[in-house]
Coordinates of C-alpha atoms and ligand atoms in Angstrom, one line a residue:
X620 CA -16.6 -38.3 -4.7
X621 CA -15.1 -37.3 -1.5
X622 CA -17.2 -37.2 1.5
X623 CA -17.0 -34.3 3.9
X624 CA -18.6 -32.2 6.2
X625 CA -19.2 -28.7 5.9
X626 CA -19.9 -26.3 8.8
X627 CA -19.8 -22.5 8.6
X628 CA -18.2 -21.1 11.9
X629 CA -20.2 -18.1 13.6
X630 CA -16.8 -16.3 15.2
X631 CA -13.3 -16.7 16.0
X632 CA -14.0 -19.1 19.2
X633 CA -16.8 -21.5 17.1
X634 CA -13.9 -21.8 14.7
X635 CA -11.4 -22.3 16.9
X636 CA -13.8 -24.6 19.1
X637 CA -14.9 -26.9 15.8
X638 CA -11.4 -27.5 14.5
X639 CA -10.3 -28.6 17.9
X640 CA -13.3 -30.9 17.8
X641 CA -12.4 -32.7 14.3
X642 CA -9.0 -35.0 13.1
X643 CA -8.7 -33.8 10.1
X644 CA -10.7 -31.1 9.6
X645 CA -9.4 -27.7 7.9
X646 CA -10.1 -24.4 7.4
X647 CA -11.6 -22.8 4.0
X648 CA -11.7 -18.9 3.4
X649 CA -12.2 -17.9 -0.5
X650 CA -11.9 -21.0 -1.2
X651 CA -9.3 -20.5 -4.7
X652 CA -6.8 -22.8 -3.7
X653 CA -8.9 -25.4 -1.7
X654 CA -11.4 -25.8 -4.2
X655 CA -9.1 -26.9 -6.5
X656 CA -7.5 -28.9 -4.3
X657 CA -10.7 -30.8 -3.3
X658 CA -11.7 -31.4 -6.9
X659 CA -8.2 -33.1 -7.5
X660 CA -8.2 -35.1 -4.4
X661 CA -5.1 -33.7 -3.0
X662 CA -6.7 -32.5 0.2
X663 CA -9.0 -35.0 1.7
X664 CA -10.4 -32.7 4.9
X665 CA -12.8 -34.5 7.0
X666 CA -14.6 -31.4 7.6
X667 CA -14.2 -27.9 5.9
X668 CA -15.1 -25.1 8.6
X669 CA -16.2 -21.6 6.3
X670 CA -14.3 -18.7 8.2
X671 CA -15.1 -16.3 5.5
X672 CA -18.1 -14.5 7.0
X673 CA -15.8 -13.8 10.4
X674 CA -15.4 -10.3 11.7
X675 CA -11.9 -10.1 10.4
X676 CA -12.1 -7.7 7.5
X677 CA -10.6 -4.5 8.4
X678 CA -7.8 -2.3 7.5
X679 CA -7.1 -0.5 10.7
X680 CA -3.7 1.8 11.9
X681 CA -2.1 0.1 14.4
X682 CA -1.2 1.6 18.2
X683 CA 2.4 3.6 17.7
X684 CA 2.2 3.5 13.8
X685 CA 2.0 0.7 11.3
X686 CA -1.2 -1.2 10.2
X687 CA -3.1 -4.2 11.4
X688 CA -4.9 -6.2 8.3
X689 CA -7.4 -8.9 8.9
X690 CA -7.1 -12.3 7.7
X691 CA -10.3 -11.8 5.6
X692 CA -9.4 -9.4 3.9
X693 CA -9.5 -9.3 0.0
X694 CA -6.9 -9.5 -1.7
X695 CA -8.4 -6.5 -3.8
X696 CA -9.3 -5.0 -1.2
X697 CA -5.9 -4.7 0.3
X698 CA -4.1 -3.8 -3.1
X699 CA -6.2 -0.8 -3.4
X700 CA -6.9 0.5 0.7
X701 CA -6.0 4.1 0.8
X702 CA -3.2 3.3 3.7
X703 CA -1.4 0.7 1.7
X704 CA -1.4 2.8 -1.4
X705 CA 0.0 5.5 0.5
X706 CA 2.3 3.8 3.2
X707 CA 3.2 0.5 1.8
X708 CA 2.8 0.4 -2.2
X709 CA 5.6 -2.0 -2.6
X710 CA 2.5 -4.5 -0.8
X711 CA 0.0 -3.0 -3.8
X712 CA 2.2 -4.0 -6.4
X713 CA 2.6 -7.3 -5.1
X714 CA -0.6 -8.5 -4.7
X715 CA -2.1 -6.7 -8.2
X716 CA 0.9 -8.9 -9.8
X717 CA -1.0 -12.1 -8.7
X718 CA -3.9 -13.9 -10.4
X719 CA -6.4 -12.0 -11.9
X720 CA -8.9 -9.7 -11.0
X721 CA -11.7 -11.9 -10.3
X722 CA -9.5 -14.2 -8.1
X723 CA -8.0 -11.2 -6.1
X724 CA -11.8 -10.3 -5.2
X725 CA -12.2 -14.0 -3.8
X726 CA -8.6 -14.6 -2.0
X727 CA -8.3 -13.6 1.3
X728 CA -5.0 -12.5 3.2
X729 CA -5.0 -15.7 5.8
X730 CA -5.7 -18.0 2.0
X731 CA -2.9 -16.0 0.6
X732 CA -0.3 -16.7 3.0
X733 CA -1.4 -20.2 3.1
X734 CA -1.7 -20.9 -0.5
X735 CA 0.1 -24.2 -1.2
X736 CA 2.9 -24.6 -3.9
X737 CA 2.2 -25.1 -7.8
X738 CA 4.3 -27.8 -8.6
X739 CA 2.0 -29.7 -11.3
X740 CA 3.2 -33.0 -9.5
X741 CA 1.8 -32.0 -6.3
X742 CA -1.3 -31.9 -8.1
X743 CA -1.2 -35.1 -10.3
X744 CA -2.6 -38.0 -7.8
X745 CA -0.8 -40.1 -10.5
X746 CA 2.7 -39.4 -9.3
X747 CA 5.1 -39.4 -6.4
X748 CA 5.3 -36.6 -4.2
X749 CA 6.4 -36.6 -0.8
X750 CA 4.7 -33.1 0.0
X751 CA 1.5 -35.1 -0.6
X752 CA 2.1 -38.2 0.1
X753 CA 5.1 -38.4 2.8
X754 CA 8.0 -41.1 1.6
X755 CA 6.8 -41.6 -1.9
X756 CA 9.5 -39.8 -3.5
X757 CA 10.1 -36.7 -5.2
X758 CA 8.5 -36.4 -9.2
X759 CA 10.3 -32.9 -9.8
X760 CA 13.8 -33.8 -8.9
X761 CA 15.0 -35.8 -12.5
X762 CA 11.4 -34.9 -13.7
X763 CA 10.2 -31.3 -15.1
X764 CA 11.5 -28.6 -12.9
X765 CA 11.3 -25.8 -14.8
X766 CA 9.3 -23.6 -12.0
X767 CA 10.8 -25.3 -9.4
X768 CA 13.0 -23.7 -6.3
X769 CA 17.0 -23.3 -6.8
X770 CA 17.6 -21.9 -3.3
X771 CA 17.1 -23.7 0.2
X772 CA 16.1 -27.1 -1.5
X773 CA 15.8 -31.1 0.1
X774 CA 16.4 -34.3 -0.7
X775 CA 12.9 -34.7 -0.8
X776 CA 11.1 -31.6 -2.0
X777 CA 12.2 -28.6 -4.5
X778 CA 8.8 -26.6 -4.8
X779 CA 8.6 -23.4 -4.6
X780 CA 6.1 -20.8 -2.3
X781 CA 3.9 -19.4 -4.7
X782 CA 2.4 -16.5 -3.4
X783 CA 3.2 -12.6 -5.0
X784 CA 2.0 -10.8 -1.4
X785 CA 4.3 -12.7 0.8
X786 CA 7.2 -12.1 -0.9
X787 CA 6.6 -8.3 -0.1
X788 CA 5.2 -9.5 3.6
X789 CA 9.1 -10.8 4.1
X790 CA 10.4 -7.2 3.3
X791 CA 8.0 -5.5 5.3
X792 CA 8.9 -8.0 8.3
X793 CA 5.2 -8.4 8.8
X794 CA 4.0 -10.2 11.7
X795 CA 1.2 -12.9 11.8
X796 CA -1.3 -13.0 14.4
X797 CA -2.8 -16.8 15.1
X798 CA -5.5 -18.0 17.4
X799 CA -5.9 -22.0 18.7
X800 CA -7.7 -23.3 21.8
X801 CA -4.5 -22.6 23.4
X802 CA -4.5 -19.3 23.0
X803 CA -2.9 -17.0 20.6
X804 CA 0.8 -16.2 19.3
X805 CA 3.0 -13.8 17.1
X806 CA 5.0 -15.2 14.5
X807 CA 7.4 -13.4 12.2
X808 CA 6.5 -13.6 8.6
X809 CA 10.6 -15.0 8.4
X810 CA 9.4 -17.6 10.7
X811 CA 6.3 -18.3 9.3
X812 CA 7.0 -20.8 6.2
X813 CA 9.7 -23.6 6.3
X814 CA 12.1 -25.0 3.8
X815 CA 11.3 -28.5 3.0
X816 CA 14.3 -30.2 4.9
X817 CA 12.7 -33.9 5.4
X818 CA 8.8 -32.7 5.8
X819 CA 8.3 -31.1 2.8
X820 CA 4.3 -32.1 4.2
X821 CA 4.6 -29.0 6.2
X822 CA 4.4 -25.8 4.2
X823 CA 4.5 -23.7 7.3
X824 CA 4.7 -23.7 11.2
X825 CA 1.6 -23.1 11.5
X826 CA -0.4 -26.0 14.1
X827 CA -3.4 -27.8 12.4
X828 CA -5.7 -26.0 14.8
X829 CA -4.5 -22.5 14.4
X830 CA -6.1 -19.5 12.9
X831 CA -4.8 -16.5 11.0
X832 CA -6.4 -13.5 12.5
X833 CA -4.4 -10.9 11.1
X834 CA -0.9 -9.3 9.8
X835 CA 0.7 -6.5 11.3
X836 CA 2.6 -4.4 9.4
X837 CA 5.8 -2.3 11.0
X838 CA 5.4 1.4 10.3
X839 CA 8.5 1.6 8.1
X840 CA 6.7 1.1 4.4
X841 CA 9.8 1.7 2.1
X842 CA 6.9 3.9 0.6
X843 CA 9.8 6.3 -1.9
X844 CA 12.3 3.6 -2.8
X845 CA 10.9 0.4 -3.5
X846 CA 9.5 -2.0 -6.1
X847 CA 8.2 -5.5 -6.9
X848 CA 9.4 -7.1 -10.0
X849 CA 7.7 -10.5 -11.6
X850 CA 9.0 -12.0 -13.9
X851 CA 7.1 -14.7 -15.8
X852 CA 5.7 -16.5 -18.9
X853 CA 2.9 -14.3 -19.7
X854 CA 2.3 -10.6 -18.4
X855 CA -0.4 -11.5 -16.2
X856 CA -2.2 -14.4 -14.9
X857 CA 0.8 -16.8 -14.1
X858 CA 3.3 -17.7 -11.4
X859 CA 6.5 -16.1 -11.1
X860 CA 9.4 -17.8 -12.5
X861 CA 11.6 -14.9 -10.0
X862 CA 10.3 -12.2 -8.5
X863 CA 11.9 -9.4 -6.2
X864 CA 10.5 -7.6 -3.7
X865 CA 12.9 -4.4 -2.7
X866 CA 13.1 -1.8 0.2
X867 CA 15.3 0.8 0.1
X868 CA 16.3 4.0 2.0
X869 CA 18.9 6.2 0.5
X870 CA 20.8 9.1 1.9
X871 CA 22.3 11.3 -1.5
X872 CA 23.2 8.3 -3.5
X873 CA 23.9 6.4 -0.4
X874 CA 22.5 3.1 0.3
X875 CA 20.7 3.2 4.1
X876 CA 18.7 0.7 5.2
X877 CA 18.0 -2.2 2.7
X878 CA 16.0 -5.2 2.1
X879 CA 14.8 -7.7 -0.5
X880 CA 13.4 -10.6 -0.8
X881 CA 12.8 -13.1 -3.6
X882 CA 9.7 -15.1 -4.7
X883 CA 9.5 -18.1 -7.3
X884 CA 13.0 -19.7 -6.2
X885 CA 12.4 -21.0 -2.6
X886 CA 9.9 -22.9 -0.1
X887 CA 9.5 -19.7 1.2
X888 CA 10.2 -16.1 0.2
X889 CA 13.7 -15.7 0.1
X890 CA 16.0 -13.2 2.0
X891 CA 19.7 -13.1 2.7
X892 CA 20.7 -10.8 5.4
X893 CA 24.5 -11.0 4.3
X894 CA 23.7 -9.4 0.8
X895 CA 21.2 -7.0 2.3
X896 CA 24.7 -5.9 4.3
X897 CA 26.4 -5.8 1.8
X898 CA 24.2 -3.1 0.7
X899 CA 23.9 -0.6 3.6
X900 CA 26.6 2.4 3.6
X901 CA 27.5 1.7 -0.5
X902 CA 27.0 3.9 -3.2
X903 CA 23.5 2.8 -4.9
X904 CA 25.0 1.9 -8.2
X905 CA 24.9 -1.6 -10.8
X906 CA 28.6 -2.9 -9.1
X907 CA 27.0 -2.5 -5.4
X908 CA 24.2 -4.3 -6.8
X909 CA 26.0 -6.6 -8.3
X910 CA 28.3 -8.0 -5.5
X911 CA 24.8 -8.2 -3.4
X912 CA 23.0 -10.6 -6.0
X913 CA 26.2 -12.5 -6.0
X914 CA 26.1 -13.4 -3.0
X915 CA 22.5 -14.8 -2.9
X916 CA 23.1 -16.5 -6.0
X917 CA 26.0 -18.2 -5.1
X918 CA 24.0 -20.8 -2.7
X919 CA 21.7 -21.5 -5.8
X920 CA 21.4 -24.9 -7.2
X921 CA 19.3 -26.2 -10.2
X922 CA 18.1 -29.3 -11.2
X923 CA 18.4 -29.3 -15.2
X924 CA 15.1 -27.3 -16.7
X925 CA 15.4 -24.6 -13.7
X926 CA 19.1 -23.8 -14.4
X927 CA 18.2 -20.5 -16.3
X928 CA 16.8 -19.4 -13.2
X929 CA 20.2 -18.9 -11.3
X930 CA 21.2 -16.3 -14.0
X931 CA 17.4 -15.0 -14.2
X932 CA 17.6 -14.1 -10.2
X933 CA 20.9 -12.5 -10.6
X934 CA 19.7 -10.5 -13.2
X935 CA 16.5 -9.4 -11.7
X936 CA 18.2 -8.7 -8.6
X937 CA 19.7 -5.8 -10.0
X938 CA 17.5 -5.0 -12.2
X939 CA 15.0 -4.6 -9.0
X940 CA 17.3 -2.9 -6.8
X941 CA 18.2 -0.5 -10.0
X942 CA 14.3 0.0 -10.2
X943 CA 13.9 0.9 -6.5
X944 CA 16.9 3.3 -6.3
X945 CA 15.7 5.5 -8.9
X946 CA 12.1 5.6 -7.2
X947 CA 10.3 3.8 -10.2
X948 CA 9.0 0.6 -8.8
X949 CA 7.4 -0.3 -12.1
X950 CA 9.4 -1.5 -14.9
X951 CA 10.6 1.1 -17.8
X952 CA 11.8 -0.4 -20.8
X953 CA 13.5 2.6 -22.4
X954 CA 16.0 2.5 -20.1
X955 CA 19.2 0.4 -19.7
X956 CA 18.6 -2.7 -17.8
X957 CA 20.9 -5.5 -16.0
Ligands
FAD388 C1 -5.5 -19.7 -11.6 C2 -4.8 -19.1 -10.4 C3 -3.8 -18.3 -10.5 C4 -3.2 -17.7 -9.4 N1 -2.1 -16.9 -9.5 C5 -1.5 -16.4 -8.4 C6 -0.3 -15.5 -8.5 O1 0.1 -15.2 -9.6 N2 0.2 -15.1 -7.4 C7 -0.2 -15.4 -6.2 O2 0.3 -15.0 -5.2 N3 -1.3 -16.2 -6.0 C8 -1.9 -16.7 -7.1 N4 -3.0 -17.5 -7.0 C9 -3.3 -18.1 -5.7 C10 -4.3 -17.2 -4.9 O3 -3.7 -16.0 -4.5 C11 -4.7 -18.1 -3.7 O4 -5.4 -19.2 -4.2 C12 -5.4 -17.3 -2.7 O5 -4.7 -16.2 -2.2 C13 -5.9 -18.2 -1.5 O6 -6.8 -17.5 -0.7 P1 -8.2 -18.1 -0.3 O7 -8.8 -17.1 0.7 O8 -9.0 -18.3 -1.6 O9 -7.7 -19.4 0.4 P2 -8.5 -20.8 0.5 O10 -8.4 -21.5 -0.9 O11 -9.8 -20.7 1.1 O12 -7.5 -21.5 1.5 C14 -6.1 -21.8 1.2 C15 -5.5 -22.4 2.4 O13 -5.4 -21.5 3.4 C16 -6.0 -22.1 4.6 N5 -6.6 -20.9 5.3 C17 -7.4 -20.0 4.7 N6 -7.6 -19.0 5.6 C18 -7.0 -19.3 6.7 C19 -6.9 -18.7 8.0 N7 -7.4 -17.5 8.3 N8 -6.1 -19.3 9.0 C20 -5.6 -20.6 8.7 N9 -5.7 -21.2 7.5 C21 -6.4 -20.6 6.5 C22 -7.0 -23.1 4.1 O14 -7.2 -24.1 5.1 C23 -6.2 -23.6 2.9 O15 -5.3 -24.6 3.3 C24 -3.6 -18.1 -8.1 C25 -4.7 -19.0 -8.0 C26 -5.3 -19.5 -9.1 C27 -6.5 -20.4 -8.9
SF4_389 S1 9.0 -30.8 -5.5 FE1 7.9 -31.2 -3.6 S2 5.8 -30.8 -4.3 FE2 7.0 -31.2 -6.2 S3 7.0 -33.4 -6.6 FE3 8.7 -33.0 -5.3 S4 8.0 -33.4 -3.3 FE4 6.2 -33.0 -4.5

């Protein structure tokens, strides 16, 4: 049994005021990752302060274009609000390709972005982790890696970011508003998580006593050319062993601006400006495609089970960018794919 307290905070300031006023204490929104963290005594909060009833619900059109989305938000919510649908599906697809319905009802959008990684020894008290217990040493390097990170890796950590959402957050170049007693900041959603380097503790930049308010999207949505591709065990309901997340704009065949990011294969979602270069101003075909997931994979390392995964990105790089230059974000299995 792990002793805690539990207080529920009545607005942004009350939260602000009773984290500042506790060591230890942390922050709990739907609660579908800290639950389950609590019940397998990874997280050991002194005090869990309940944000979920906060005025920060709201889908609202931001000043000069673009959209503000609250850190309470529902994850369902958010996958199906009429502006995101519209403006910014390659978002919709991303969220509705993580969890399951009933979950997506419960997470929020701060919970989503602060989700913390999968990697089964992270969660089994039993074994050495340094992301859970700094300088005990690292389970899934030597041990079972198979959904671990191949890009950006440590010494002491090779887990992977979990979420679906963030991985389209990265090609949106989504902002995140945070609140502390100090005040409040901007950070970019680049900026926002951390490769493990030598604190593989910290997931994020994020200060103990800071609070997501809310994500601000850019007005550029990528809503004709783009797509989110997960690729996993199952078809629904699991982690992704890669996924992509790709903007495009094309001009008659021509590649314009372009982004992508990947999920499943990093600390955090995973960009590379150089390959996204590599696609602006070249024709929008499989050998333009091609050189661009070259380039990202040819950083890629992997640590015995994970090894297929360095082919796997390749692949679904293409396959994704493929997807997004023809203007069908979803999968379609009659035609010829990477
Ligand atoms: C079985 C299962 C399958 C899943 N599958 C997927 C999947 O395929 N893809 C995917 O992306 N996700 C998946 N998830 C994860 C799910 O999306 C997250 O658990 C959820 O988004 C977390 O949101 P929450 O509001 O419940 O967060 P909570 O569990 O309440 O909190 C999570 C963390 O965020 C912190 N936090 C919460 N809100 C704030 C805030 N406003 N400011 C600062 N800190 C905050 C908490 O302190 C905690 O550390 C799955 C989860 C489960 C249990
Ligand atoms: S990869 Fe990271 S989270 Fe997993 S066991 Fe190693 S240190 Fe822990």
């Amino acid at each position: 049994m792990i002793a805690f307290e539990f207080a529920r905070a009545s607005n942004v300031a009350d939260a602000l005021r009773q984290i500042s006023l506790s060591d230890g204490a942390k922050f709990i929104a739907g609660g579908t990752n800290m639950v389950d963290l609590l019940k397998m005594d990874v997280e050991h909060p002194s005090k869990l302060i309940d944000v979920s009833r906060l005025p920060l619900d709201k889908v609202e059109e931001a000043e000069g274009g673009g959209l503000r989305i609250g850190a309470l938000v529902r994850n369902t919510q958010l996958a199906y609000h009429p502006l995101v649908q519209r403006n910014y599906p390659l978002l919709s697809s991303a969220l509705l390709a993580g969890a399951s319905q009933q979950l997506r009802n419960m997470a929020t959008v701060g919970g989503n972005l602060l989700q913390r990684t999968r990697c089964a020894y992270f969660y089994d008290i039993a074994t050495p982790c340094n992301k859970r217990e700094p300088g005990s040493g690292c389970s899934a390097i030597g041990g079972f890696n198979r959904m671990n990170a191949i890009l950006g890796t440590s010494d002491a950590c090779i887990a992977v970011h979990p979420s679906d959402m963030c991985v389209a957050l990265a090609v949106l170049e989504a902002k995140i508003h945070v609140a502390s007693p100090c005040g409040e900041r901007v950070i970019a959603l680049g900026e926002f998580h951390r490769l493990p380097g030598d604190k593989p503790e910290r997931d994020t930049n994020l200060d103990t006593d800071e609070l997501v308010t809310s994500i601000e999207l850019p007005p550029k949505g990528f809503a004709t050319n783009h797509t989110y591709l997960k690729i996993r065990d199952r078809l629904s309901y699991a982690f992704a062993l890669v996924s992509v997340a790709v903007g495009l704009e094309l001009d008659r065949g021509t590649i314009g601006e372009a982004r992508f990011a990947l999920g499943g294969v990093a600390h955090r979602p995973w960009r590379n400006l150089e390959a996204e270069a590599a696609l602006r101003g070249q024709p929008a075909n499989e050998a333009t495609f091609g050189r661009a997931a070259d380039l990202v994979v040819r950083e890629a390392k992997g640590f015995g089970h994970n090894d297929f995964k360095i082919d796997l990105a390749r692949r679904a790089i293409i396959r994704a960018l493929s997807q997004a230059a023809r203007g069908t974000p979803q999968s379609q299995s009659n035609k010829k794919m990477a």
